[in-house]
C-alpha cells in the first residue's frame, strides 16, 4: 500500500513539474533515498521532527523539501514550534518507518541484516522499530519486486532482484526460522505479537500454529493480554493465509469478558467452539457477518450454553440465509430460546441456499408452538437438514403431530431425530411410528429416552420395525417404563425378517421373562441387531444365561452388549 502511495505521488509530481522522463526517474530515485536515510537515522534516535540542519546533513535542499510538489509536499509537512522556529516531520509516522525500511533494504539486504533488524526491534522498550521491521521484511520478499521496479526502476533494484528464486526463498526461510525461535523466548506480549506480524510479512504458513503454540504453552494466560492486544491477536490470526481447523474461545476466557474481541477469528476457522463463553445476543451480528463472508471456511459453530435469546438467533439467521454461508452444523442448546426463534430458523431451513445439515436446539423452551413453526421449514422441499436435536424442549403429542407431518414430506432428508426428555406420550410415539412405515420417511435414528413412555407405545413401534419400508437403524428407549409386556411386543418386531434395526438402547425394567423374547429375536435369521443396551435392568442371572446362549448361535450378530 505504501509503495503504491509513493508511486502515485511521484507520478503526480512528475506530471506537474518535470517533463524530461529520464531526468525525472533518476531524480525521484535519489530524492527518495535521501528521504529514506533521513527517516532511518532519526527513527533510530526516536526523533519524529527535524530541523533545517538535519535536512542539510542529508543533502536535502530545504526549499525543495518545503515546496516540491508530489512526494515532498504530500509526504513532508512544515510545523512551527513554540519559538516560531521552522521544523519538519513526515505527515504520518508510518511514512517515516516505510522510507527507513526502503533505504535499509536498498542499502544491504541479507539474512544477517534481517536478523539484526529483528534483534534491534526486540530491544526497543517502546516498540518504535516494530513497524519498520515489518516493512523491511515485506520489502525483502519476492512479491515486492514488481512494485519496487515501478517505483525505482529496474537498474536501482537489479542487485536485489537478480538473486535466484531459491536463494530468496532461503533468505525468507532463514529469517522466519529465526523469528519462530525468538517467539519461544520469554518476551512481552507486545513483542511477540509483532513477531507474528513479521511471520505474516514473510508469508510464513506456520503463523497460526505459532499463535496456538504460544497461547497453549502456559507461559501466557488470557489475563496477561490487554484488550488492544486481544484485538491485535485476532487480526494476526485473521490475516494468515492458513485456515484454523478448530478455534476454541474457552481457552481465552477472561474475567472482564474481553474475550469477545477474538470473535472475528471465527471467519478464518473451519470449526468454532464458542460454547459456555458468557456470550449474549450482541455477538450474533458479528457472527452473522462472518457467515456471510465469501471467503469464510466456517463449517461448524457451537454456541451452546450462552444467553443468546431469540433476538440473537434472529440476527444469526440473516447470515445463515446468505448464499455465501457454508455452515453445516449449528449447536444452540441451552441458549435461553423460546418458540419465537423458530420462525427465523424455519426461514433458514426453507432457504434454497442454506447448507445446514445438523441443528441442535436441545434444552430450550420451544414448546409445541415452536415445533409447528419449525416443522413448516422441515417439510419444505428446499430443506436439507439431516440431524435435529430437540431434547428437553417441552414437546408433547401436538408437537409430534407437526414433526410427523414434516417427516412425511417428499423429499425429507432428516436421518436422526432426538426427542429425549420430552412429553410425547404413547400417542405421540404412535404418530411417529406410523411415519416410519411411510416409504418417503428416511429417519434412521430415533431417540426417545426419558419420555415417560409405557408398554402402550410398543405395539406401534413393533409395527414400524416389521415394515419393509422402515429405515430405522437405531432406537433409544432408555429410562421408560415399558415393562415385560412392552419388551415382548418389541421383540416380535425385532425378529421379523424385514426389521433392519442395528442398535436398541436400554429398555428399562427388563426382567428374566422378557430376556427370553429378546433371545428369540436375536436368533431370527437374519437379525441385524449389533448393539443391545440393557443397563439399569433386572434380567437376573437366568436372563443373562438365556442371552449368553444366543451369542453362541451362528445366526446371532450381536457385537456389543451392555
Coordinates of C-alpha atoms in Angstrom, one line a residue:
X1 CA 0.0 0.0 0.0
X2 CA 2.8 2.4 0.9
X3 CA 4.7 1.6 -2.3
X4 CA 1.6 2.4 -4.3
X5 CA 1.3 5.6 -2.4
X6 CA 4.8 6.7 -3.3
X7 CA 4.3 5.6 -6.9
X8 CA 1.2 7.8 -7.2
X9 CA 2.8 10.8 -5.5
X10 CA 5.9 10.5 -7.7
X11 CA 3.9 10.4 -10.9
X12 CA 1.8 13.4 -9.7
X13 CA 5.0 15.4 -9.1
X14 CA 6.4 14.3 -12.4
X15 CA 3.4 15.3 -14.4
X16 CA 3.3 18.7 -12.8
X17 CA 6.9 19.8 -12.8
X18 CA 9.3 17.6 -14.8
X19 CA 8.8 16.8 -18.5
X20 CA 12.1 15.0 -19.1
X21 CA 11.3 11.4 -18.1
X22 CA 14.9 10.2 -17.8
X23 CA 15.9 13.1 -15.6
X24 CA 12.7 12.7 -13.7
X25 CA 13.2 9.0 -12.8
X26 CA 16.8 9.5 -11.8
X27 CA 15.9 12.5 -9.6
X28 CA 13.0 10.7 -8.0
X29 CA 15.1 7.7 -7.0
X30 CA 17.9 9.8 -5.5
X31 CA 15.4 12.0 -3.6
X32 CA 13.6 9.1 -2.1
X33 CA 16.8 7.5 -0.9
X34 CA 17.8 10.8 0.7
X35 CA 14.5 11.0 2.5
X36 CA 14.9 7.3 3.4
X37 CA 18.3 8.0 5.1
X38 CA 16.8 10.9 6.9
X39 CA 13.9 8.8 8.1
X40 CA 16.1 5.9 9.2
X41 CA 18.8 7.9 11.1
X42 CA 16.1 9.8 13.0
X43 CA 13.9 6.7 13.6
X44 CA 16.9 5.0 15.3
X45 CA 17.2 8.0 17.6
X46 CA 13.5 8.2 18.2
X47 CA 13.2 11.6 16.5
X48 CA 9.9 12.5 14.9
X49 CA 10.7 16.1 14.0
X50 CA 13.6 17.5 12.0
X51 CA 15.4 20.9 11.7
X52 CA 16.9 22.5 8.7
X53 CA 20.3 21.2 9.8
X54 CA 19.0 17.6 9.6
X55 CA 17.9 18.2 6.0
X56 CA 21.2 19.8 5.1
X57 CA 23.2 17.0 6.5
X58 CA 21.3 14.5 4.3
X59 CA 21.9 16.7 1.2
X60 CA 18.2 17.7 1.0
X61 CA 17.5 21.2 -0.2
X62 CA 15.4 23.0 2.4
X63 CA 13.4 25.0 -0.1
X64 CA 12.9 21.9 -2.3
X65 CA 11.7 19.9 0.7
X66 CA 9.2 22.5 1.6
X67 CA 7.6 23.3 -1.7
X68 CA 8.5 20.5 -4.1
X69 CA 5.2 19.1 -5.3
X70 CA 4.3 15.4 -5.2
X71 CA 6.4 13.3 -2.8
X72 CA 7.7 16.1 -0.6
X73 CA 4.6 18.2 -0.4
X74 CA 2.5 15.1 0.4
X75 CA 5.0 13.2 2.5
X76 CA 6.6 16.1 4.3
X77 CA 4.9 19.0 6.1
X78 CA 6.1 22.0 8.0
X79 CA 5.2 22.9 11.5
X80 CA 6.1 25.8 13.8
X81 CA 7.3 25.1 17.3
X82 CA 7.0 27.2 20.4
X83 CA 9.6 29.6 19.3
X84 CA 8.4 30.1 15.8
X85 CA 11.4 28.0 14.5
X86 CA 10.6 26.1 11.3
X87 CA 10.6 22.3 11.9
X88 CA 9.7 19.4 9.6
X89 CA 8.1 16.0 10.0
X90 CA 6.5 13.3 7.9
X91 CA 2.7 13.5 7.7
X92 CA 2.5 10.2 9.5
X93 CA 5.0 8.2 11.5
X94 CA 4.3 5.1 9.3
X95 CA 5.6 7.1 6.3
X96 CA 8.9 7.6 8.1
X97 CA 9.0 3.9 9.1
X98 CA 8.4 2.8 5.5
X99 CA 11.0 5.1 4.0
X100 CA 13.5 4.0 6.6
X101 CA 12.9 0.3 5.7
X102 CA 13.2 1.1 2.0
X103 CA 16.5 2.8 2.5
X104 CA 18.0 -0.1 4.5
X105 CA 16.6 -2.7 2.1
X106 CA 18.2 -1.0 -0.9
X107 CA 21.5 -0.5 1.0
X108 CA 22.1 -4.1 2.1
X109 CA 19.5 -6.9 2.0
X110 CA 20.8 -10.1 3.6
X111 CA 19.8 -12.7 6.2
X112 CA 22.3 -11.1 8.7
X113 CA 20.8 -7.7 8.2
X114 CA 17.3 -9.0 8.7
X115 CA 18.3 -10.9 11.9
X116 CA 20.0 -7.7 13.2
X117 CA 16.8 -5.7 12.5
X118 CA 14.8 -8.3 14.5
X119 CA 17.1 -8.0 17.4
X120 CA 17.1 -4.2 17.3
X121 CA 13.3 -4.2 17.3
X122 CA 13.1 -6.6 20.3
X123 CA 15.5 -4.4 22.3
X124 CA 13.2 -1.4 21.9
X125 CA 11.3 -0.7 25.1
X126 CA 8.5 1.3 23.4
X127 CA 8.4 -0.7 20.1
X128 CA 9.4 2.2 17.9
X129 CA 11.1 -0.1 15.4
X130 CA 8.2 -2.7 15.2
X131 CA 6.5 -1.4 12.1
X132 CA 9.9 -0.5 10.5
X133 CA 10.9 -4.2 10.9
X134 CA 7.6 -5.4 9.3
X135 CA 8.1 -3.1 6.3
X136 CA 11.7 -4.3 5.9
X137 CA 10.7 -8.0 5.9
X138 CA 7.8 -7.3 3.5
X139 CA 10.2 -5.5 1.1
X140 CA 12.6 -8.4 1.2
X141 CA 10.1 -10.9 -0.3
X142 CA 9.8 -11.6 -4.0
X143 CA 6.3 -10.3 -4.2
X144 CA 7.6 -6.7 -3.7
X145 CA 9.8 -6.9 -6.8
X146 CA 7.3 -5.6 -9.4
X147 CA 6.1 -2.6 -7.3
X148 CA 9.7 -1.6 -6.4
X149 CA 10.6 -1.7 -10.1
X150 CA 7.7 0.7 -10.8
X151 CA 8.9 3.0 -8.0
X152 CA 12.7 3.0 -8.6
X153 CA 13.2 1.4 -12.0
X154 CA 14.9 -1.8 -13.0
X155 CA 18.6 -0.6 -12.5
X156 CA 18.3 0.5 -8.9
X157 CA 17.0 -2.8 -7.6
X158 CA 18.8 -5.1 -10.0
X159 CA 21.3 -6.2 -7.4
X160 CA 18.4 -7.3 -5.1
X161 CA 16.3 -9.0 -7.8
X162 CA 19.0 -10.9 -9.7
X163 CA 19.2 -13.3 -6.7
X164 CA 18.0 -16.7 -7.8
X165 CA 14.4 -17.5 -6.6
X166 CA 15.7 -20.4 -4.5
X167 CA 18.2 -18.1 -2.7
X168 CA 15.5 -15.5 -2.0
X169 CA 13.3 -18.4 -0.6
X170 CA 16.2 -19.5 1.6
X171 CA 16.6 -15.9 2.9
X172 CA 13.0 -15.8 3.9
X173 CA 13.0 -19.3 5.4
X174 CA 16.2 -18.5 7.4
X175 CA 14.7 -15.3 8.8
X176 CA 11.3 -17.0 9.6
X177 CA 13.1 -19.7 11.4
X178 CA 15.0 -17.1 13.5
X179 CA 11.7 -15.3 14.3
X180 CA 10.0 -18.6 15.3
X181 CA 12.9 -19.2 17.7
X182 CA 12.5 -15.8 19.2
X183 CA 8.8 -16.4 19.8
X184 CA 9.7 -19.2 22.1
X185 CA 11.7 -16.9 24.4
X186 CA 10.1 -15.1 27.3
X187 CA 9.1 -11.9 25.5
X188 CA 6.4 -9.4 26.3
X189 CA 3.0 -9.8 24.6
X190 CA 3.7 -6.7 22.5
X191 CA 7.0 -8.0 21.1
X192 CA 5.6 -11.5 20.5
X193 CA 2.5 -10.2 18.6
X194 CA 4.8 -8.0 16.4
X195 CA 6.8 -11.2 15.6
X196 CA 3.6 -12.8 14.5
X197 CA 3.1 -9.9 12.1
X198 CA 6.6 -10.4 10.9
X199 CA 5.9 -14.0 10.0
X200 CA 2.9 -12.9 8.1
X201 CA 5.0 -10.3 6.1
X202 CA 7.3 -13.2 5.1
X203 CA 4.3 -15.3 4.0
X204 CA 5.1 -18.0 6.6
X205 CA 2.4 -20.6 6.6
X206 CA 3.1 -21.7 10.2
X207 CA 1.7 -18.4 11.6
X208 CA -1.5 -19.9 13.0
X209 CA 0.4 -22.8 14.5
X210 CA 2.8 -20.4 16.1
X211 CA 0.0 -18.4 17.6
X212 CA -1.7 -21.5 19.0
X213 CA 1.6 -22.9 20.4
X214 CA 2.3 -19.6 22.0
X215 CA -1.1 -19.4 23.7
X216 CA -1.1 -23.1 24.7
X217 CA 2.4 -23.0 26.1
X218 CA 1.2 -22.0 29.6
X219 CA 3.7 -19.1 29.7
X220 CA 0.9 -16.7 28.9
X221 CA -2.7 -16.6 30.2
X222 CA -5.6 -14.8 28.7
X223 CA -5.5 -12.4 31.6
X224 CA -2.0 -11.3 30.6
X225 CA -3.2 -9.7 27.3
X226 CA -4.6 -6.2 27.3
X227 CA -7.9 -5.6 25.3
X228 CA -5.9 -4.0 22.5
X229 CA -3.6 -7.0 22.4
X230 CA -6.6 -9.2 22.2
X231 CA -7.8 -7.4 19.1
X232 CA -4.3 -7.4 17.6
X233 CA -4.1 -11.2 18.2
X234 CA -7.4 -11.6 16.4
X235 CA -6.1 -9.5 13.5
X236 CA -2.9 -11.6 13.2
X237 CA -4.9 -14.8 13.1
X238 CA -7.3 -13.4 10.5
X239 CA -4.7 -12.2 8.1
X240 CA -2.9 -15.6 8.0
X241 CA -3.3 -17.4 4.7
X242 CA -3.9 -20.7 6.6
X243 CA -7.3 -21.7 7.9
X244 CA -7.7 -22.5 11.6
X245 CA -9.1 -26.1 11.9
X246 CA -10.6 -25.5 15.4
X247 CA -11.0 -22.2 17.3
X248 CA -11.9 -22.8 20.9
X249 CA -12.8 -19.5 22.5
X250 CA -13.0 -21.1 26.0
X251 CA -9.1 -21.1 26.0
X252 CA -9.2 -17.3 26.0
X253 CA -11.9 -16.7 28.7
X254 CA -11.2 -13.6 30.8
X255 CA -12.9 -12.3 33.9
X256 CA -13.5 -8.9 32.3
X257 CA -15.3 -10.6 29.3
X258 CA -12.9 -9.0 26.8
X259 CA -12.6 -12.4 25.0
X260 CA -15.4 -11.2 22.7
X261 CA -12.6 -9.3 20.8
X262 CA -11.5 -12.6 19.4
X263 CA -14.8 -13.4 17.7
X264 CA -13.6 -12.2 14.3
X265 CA -11.3 -15.2 14.3
X266 CA -14.4 -17.3 13.6
X267 CA -14.2 -16.0 10.0
X268 CA -10.9 -17.8 9.5
X269 CA -11.9 -21.1 11.2
X270 CA -13.5 -24.3 10.0
X271 CA -14.9 -25.2 13.4
X272 CA -15.7 -22.5 16.1
X273 CA -16.3 -23.7 19.6
X274 CA -17.9 -20.7 21.4
X275 CA -20.0 -22.7 23.9
X276 CA -20.1 -21.7 27.6
X277 CA -18.4 -18.4 26.9
X278 CA -20.9 -15.9 28.5
X279 CA -21.9 -14.6 25.1
X280 CA -25.1 -12.6 24.6
X281 CA -27.2 -11.6 21.5
X282 CA -24.7 -8.8 21.0
X283 CA -22.2 -11.2 19.5
X284 CA -24.6 -12.6 16.9
X285 CA -24.4 -9.7 14.5
X286 CA -20.6 -10.2 14.2
X287 CA -21.1 -13.9 13.7
X288 CA -23.8 -13.3 11.1
X289 CA -21.2 -11.1 9.2
X290 CA -18.7 -14.0 9.4
X291 CA -21.3 -16.4 7.9
X292 CA -22.0 -14.0 5.1
X293 CA -18.3 -13.8 4.2
X294 CA -17.5 -15.3 0.8
X295 CA -14.1 -16.4 2.0
X296 CA -15.1 -17.9 5.4
X297 CA -14.4 -21.6 5.7
X298 CA -16.7 -22.0 8.7
X299 CA -18.5 -25.3 8.7
X300 CA -19.3 -25.9 12.3
X301 CA -20.5 -23.5 15.0
X302 CA -21.2 -24.4 18.6
X303 CA -22.9 -21.6 20.6
X304 CA -24.4 -23.8 23.3
X305 CA -24.8 -22.6 26.9
X306 CA -24.9 -18.9 26.1
X307 CA -27.6 -16.3 26.7
X308 CA -28.3 -15.6 23.1
X309 CA -32.1 -15.3 23.4
X310 CA -34.5 -15.2 20.4
X311 CA -33.2 -11.8 19.3
X312 CA -29.7 -13.3 18.9
X313 CA -30.9 -16.2 16.8
X314 CA -32.8 -13.9 14.6
X315 CA -29.6 -11.9 13.9
X316 CA -27.7 -15.1 13.3
X317 CA -30.4 -16.3 10.8
X318 CA -29.6 -13.4 8.5
X319 CA -26.2 -14.9 8.0
X320 CA -27.4 -18.4 7.7
X321 CA -29.7 -17.5 4.8
X322 CA -26.9 -15.8 2.9
X323 CA -25.8 -17.6 -0.3
X324 CA -22.2 -17.4 0.8
X325 CA -22.8 -19.2 4.1
X326 CA -21.2 -22.7 4.2
X327 CA -22.2 -23.7 7.8
X328 CA -23.3 -27.3 8.0
X329 CA -23.5 -27.8 11.8
X330 CA -25.1 -25.4 14.3
X331 CA -25.5 -26.0 18.1
X332 CA -27.8 -23.8 20.1
X333 CA -28.7 -25.9 23.0
X334 CA -29.3 -24.1 26.4
X335 CA -29.3 -20.7 24.8
X336 CA -32.5 -19.4 26.6
X337 CA -34.6 -19.7 23.5
X338 CA -38.4 -19.8 23.1
X339 CA -40.8 -20.6 20.3
X340 CA -40.2 -17.0 18.9
X341 CA -36.9 -18.0 17.4
X342 CA -38.4 -20.9 15.4
X343 CA -39.9 -18.8 12.7
X344 CA -36.5 -17.4 11.8
X345 CA -34.9 -20.8 11.9
X346 CA -37.7 -22.2 9.7
X347 CA -37.0 -19.5 7.2
X348 CA -33.4 -20.7 7.1
X349 CA -34.4 -24.3 6.6
X350 CA -36.7 -23.2 3.7
X351 CA -33.8 -21.3 2.0
X352 CA -32.6 -22.9 -1.1
X353 CA -29.0 -21.8 -0.4
X354 CA -28.8 -23.0 3.2
X355 CA -26.2 -25.7 3.7
X356 CA -27.4 -26.5 7.2
X357 CA -27.3 -30.3 7.9
X358 CA -27.3 -30.5 11.7
X359 CA -29.2 -28.4 14.2
X360 CA -29.2 -28.8 18.0
X361 CA -31.9 -26.9 19.9
X362 CA -32.0 -29.0 23.0
X363 CA -32.9 -27.6 26.4
X364 CA -34.8 -24.6 25.1
X365 CA -38.5 -23.9 25.8
X366 CA -39.6 -24.2 22.2
X367 CA -43.0 -25.9 23.1
X368 CA -45.5 -27.3 20.6
X369 CA -46.0 -23.9 19.0
X370 CA -42.3 -23.8 18.2
X371 CA -42.5 -27.3 16.7
X372 CA -45.3 -26.2 14.4
X373 CA -43.2 -23.3 13.1
X374 CA -40.0 -25.4 12.8
X375 CA -41.9 -28.2 11.1
X376 CA -43.0 -25.8 8.4
X377 CA -39.4 -25.4 7.5
X378 CA -38.5 -29.1 7.8
X379 CA -41.3 -30.1 5.4
X380 CA -40.1 -27.6 2.7
X381 CA -38.7 -29.2 -0.4
X382 CA -35.5 -27.0 0.0
X383 CA -34.7 -28.2 3.5
X384 CA -31.6 -30.3 3.6
X385 CA -31.4 -30.9 7.4
X386 CA -30.3 -34.4 8.3
X387 CA -29.9 -34.2 12.1
X388 CA -32.3 -32.4 14.5
X389 CA -31.8 -32.5 18.3
X390 CA -34.8 -31.3 20.4
X391 CA -34.1 -32.9 23.8
X392 CA -35.8 -31.2 26.7
X393 CA -37.8 -28.7 24.5
X394 CA -41.2 -29.4 26.2
X395 CA -42.6 -31.2 23.2
X396 CA -45.9 -33.1 23.6
X397 CA -48.2 -35.1 21.4
X398 CA -49.2 -32.0 19.5
X399 CA -45.6 -31.2 18.6
X400 CA -45.1 -34.8 17.5
X401 CA -48.0 -34.4 15.1
X402 CA -46.3 -31.4 13.4
X403 CA -43.0 -33.3 13.2
X404 CA -44.7 -36.4 11.8
X405 CA -46.2 -34.3 9.0
X406 CA -42.7 -32.8 8.2
X407 CA -41.2 -36.3 8.1
X408 CA -43.7 -37.4 5.6
X409 CA -42.8 -34.6 3.2
X410 CA -41.2 -35.7 0.0
X411 CA -38.3 -35.4 -0.1
X412 CA -37.4 -35.3 3.7
X413 CA -33.7 -35.5 4.3
X414 CA -34.0 -36.0 8.1
X415 CA -31.9 -39.0 9.2
X416 CA -31.8 -38.5 13.0
X417 CA -34.3 -37.1 15.5
X418 CA -33.7 -36.6 19.2
X419 CA -36.8 -36.1 21.3
X420 CA -35.3 -37.2 24.7
X421 CA -36.6 -35.6 27.9
X422 CA -39.9 -34.5 26.3
X423 CA -43.5 -35.5 26.9
X424 CA -44.7 -37.0 23.6
X425 CA -46.8 -39.7 25.4
X426 CA -47.6 -43.1 23.9
X427 CA -50.0 -41.3 21.5
X428 CA -47.2 -39.1 20.2
X429 CA -44.9 -42.1 19.6
X430 CA -47.7 -43.8 17.7
X431 CA -47.9 -40.8 15.4
X432 CA -44.1 -41.0 14.8
X433 CA -44.2 -44.8 14.4
X434 CA -46.8 -44.5 11.6
X435 CA -44.5 -42.2 9.7
X436 CA -41.7 -44.7 9.9
X437 CA -43.8 -47.1 7.8
X438 CA -44.1 -44.4 5.1
X439 CA -41.8 -45.0 2.1
X440 CA -40.9 -41.3 2.0
X441 CA -39.5 -41.3 5.5
X442 CA -35.7 -41.6 5.8
X443 CA -35.4 -41.5 9.6
X444 CA -32.7 -43.9 10.7
X445 CA -32.1 -42.8 14.3
X446 CA -34.8 -42.0 16.9
X447 CA -34.1 -41.1 20.5
X448 CA -37.0 -41.3 22.9
X449 CA -35.2 -41.8 26.2
X450 CA -36.7 -40.4 29.4
X451 CA -40.1 -39.7 27.8
X452 CA -42.4 -41.3 30.3
X453 CA -43.5 -44.0 27.9
X454 CA -45.3 -47.2 28.7
X455 CA -45.8 -50.6 27.0
X456 CA -48.8 -49.0 25.1
X457 CA -46.4 -47.4 22.6
X458 CA -44.5 -50.7 21.8
X459 CA -47.1 -52.2 19.5
X460 CA -46.9 -49.2 17.2
X461 CA -43.0 -49.3 17.3
X462 CA -43.0 -53.1 16.6
X463 CA -45.3 -52.5 13.6
X464 CA -42.8 -49.9 12.3
X465 CA -39.9 -52.4 12.8
X466 CA -41.8 -55.1 10.8
X467 CA -42.4 -52.7 7.9
X468 CA -40.4 -53.4 4.8
X469 CA -40.0 -49.7 4.1
X470 CA -38.9 -48.7 7.6
X471 CA -35.4 -47.0 7.5
X472 CA -34.9 -47.2 11.3
X473 CA -31.5 -48.4 12.3
X474 CA -31.1 -47.1 15.9
X475 CA -33.8 -46.8 18.6
X476 CA -33.2 -45.4 22.1
X477 CA -35.9 -46.1 24.6
X478 CA -33.8 -45.7 27.8
X479 CA -35.5 -44.7 31.1
X480 CA -39.1 -45.6 30.0
X481 CA -41.3 -48.0 32.0
X482 CA -42.1 -50.4 29.1
X483 CA -42.4 -53.5 31.3
X484 CA -42.0 -57.1 30.2
X485 CA -45.2 -56.8 28.1
X486 CA -43.7 -54.0 26.1
X487 CA -40.4 -55.8 25.6
X488 CA -42.3 -58.8 24.2
X489 CA -44.1 -56.6 21.7
X490 CA -40.9 -55.0 20.6
X491 CA -39.2 -58.4 20.3
X492 CA -41.9 -59.5 17.9
X493 CA -40.9 -56.7 15.7
X494 CA -37.1 -57.3 16.1
X495 CA -37.4 -61.0 14.9
X496 CA -39.3 -60.0 11.8
X497 CA -37.3 -60.6 8.6
X498 CA -38.0 -57.0 7.5
X499 CA -36.5 -55.4 10.6
X500 CA -33.2 -53.7 10.0
X501 CA -32.7 -52.2 13.5
X502 CA -29.0 -52.3 14.4
X503 CA -29.0 -50.6 17.8
X504 CA -31.5 -50.9 20.7
X505 CA -30.8 -49.0 23.8
X506 CA -31.8 -49.7 27.4
X507 CA -35.4 -50.7 27.6
X508 CA -35.9 -50.2 31.3
X509 CA -37.3 -52.8 33.7
X510 CA -36.4 -55.8 31.5
X511 CA -36.7 -59.0 33.6
X512 CA -35.7 -62.6 33.0
X513 CA -39.1 -63.3 31.4
X514 CA -38.6 -60.7 28.7
X515 CA -35.0 -61.9 28.1
X516 CA -36.5 -65.0 26.5
X517 CA -38.3 -62.8 24.0
X518 CA -35.2 -60.9 23.2
X519 CA -33.1 -64.1 22.8
X520 CA -35.7 -65.4 20.3
X521 CA -35.4 -62.1 18.4
X522 CA -31.6 -62.3 18.3
X523 CA -31.8 -65.9 16.9
X524 CA -34.0 -64.8 14.0
X525 CA -32.5 -65.0 10.6
X526 CA -31.4 -62.5 9.5
X527 CA -31.1 -60.4 12.7
X528 CA -29.4 -57.1 12.1
X529 CA -29.1 -56.2 15.8
X530 CA -25.4 -55.3 16.5
X531 CA -25.8 -53.5 19.8
X532 CA -28.1 -54.1 22.8
X533 CA -28.1 -51.9 25.9
X534 CA -29.8 -53.4 28.9
X535 CA -28.3 -51.2 31.6
X536 CA -30.2 -50.4 34.8
X537 CA -32.5 -53.5 34.4
X538 CA -33.2 -56.7 36.3
X539 CA -32.6 -59.6 33.9
X540 CA -31.2 -61.8 36.7
X541 CA -28.6 -64.5 36.2
X542 CA -31.1 -66.6 34.4
X543 CA -31.9 -63.9 31.9
X544 CA -28.1 -63.4 31.2
X545 CA -27.8 -67.2 30.7
X546 CA -30.5 -67.0 28.0
X547 CA -28.8 -64.2 26.2
X548 CA -25.4 -65.9 26.5
X549 CA -26.7 -69.0 24.9
X550 CA -27.9 -66.9 21.9
X551 CA -24.3 -65.5 21.5
X552 CA -23.2 -69.0 20.6
X553 CA -25.8 -69.2 17.8
X554 CA -24.3 -68.7 14.3
X555 CA -27.3 -66.6 13.3
X556 CA -26.7 -64.0 16.1
X557 CA -24.8 -60.9 15.0
X558 CA -24.7 -59.1 18.3
X559 CA -21.3 -57.2 18.7
X560 CA -21.9 -55.1 21.8
X561 CA -23.8 -56.0 24.9
X562 CA -24.2 -53.7 27.9

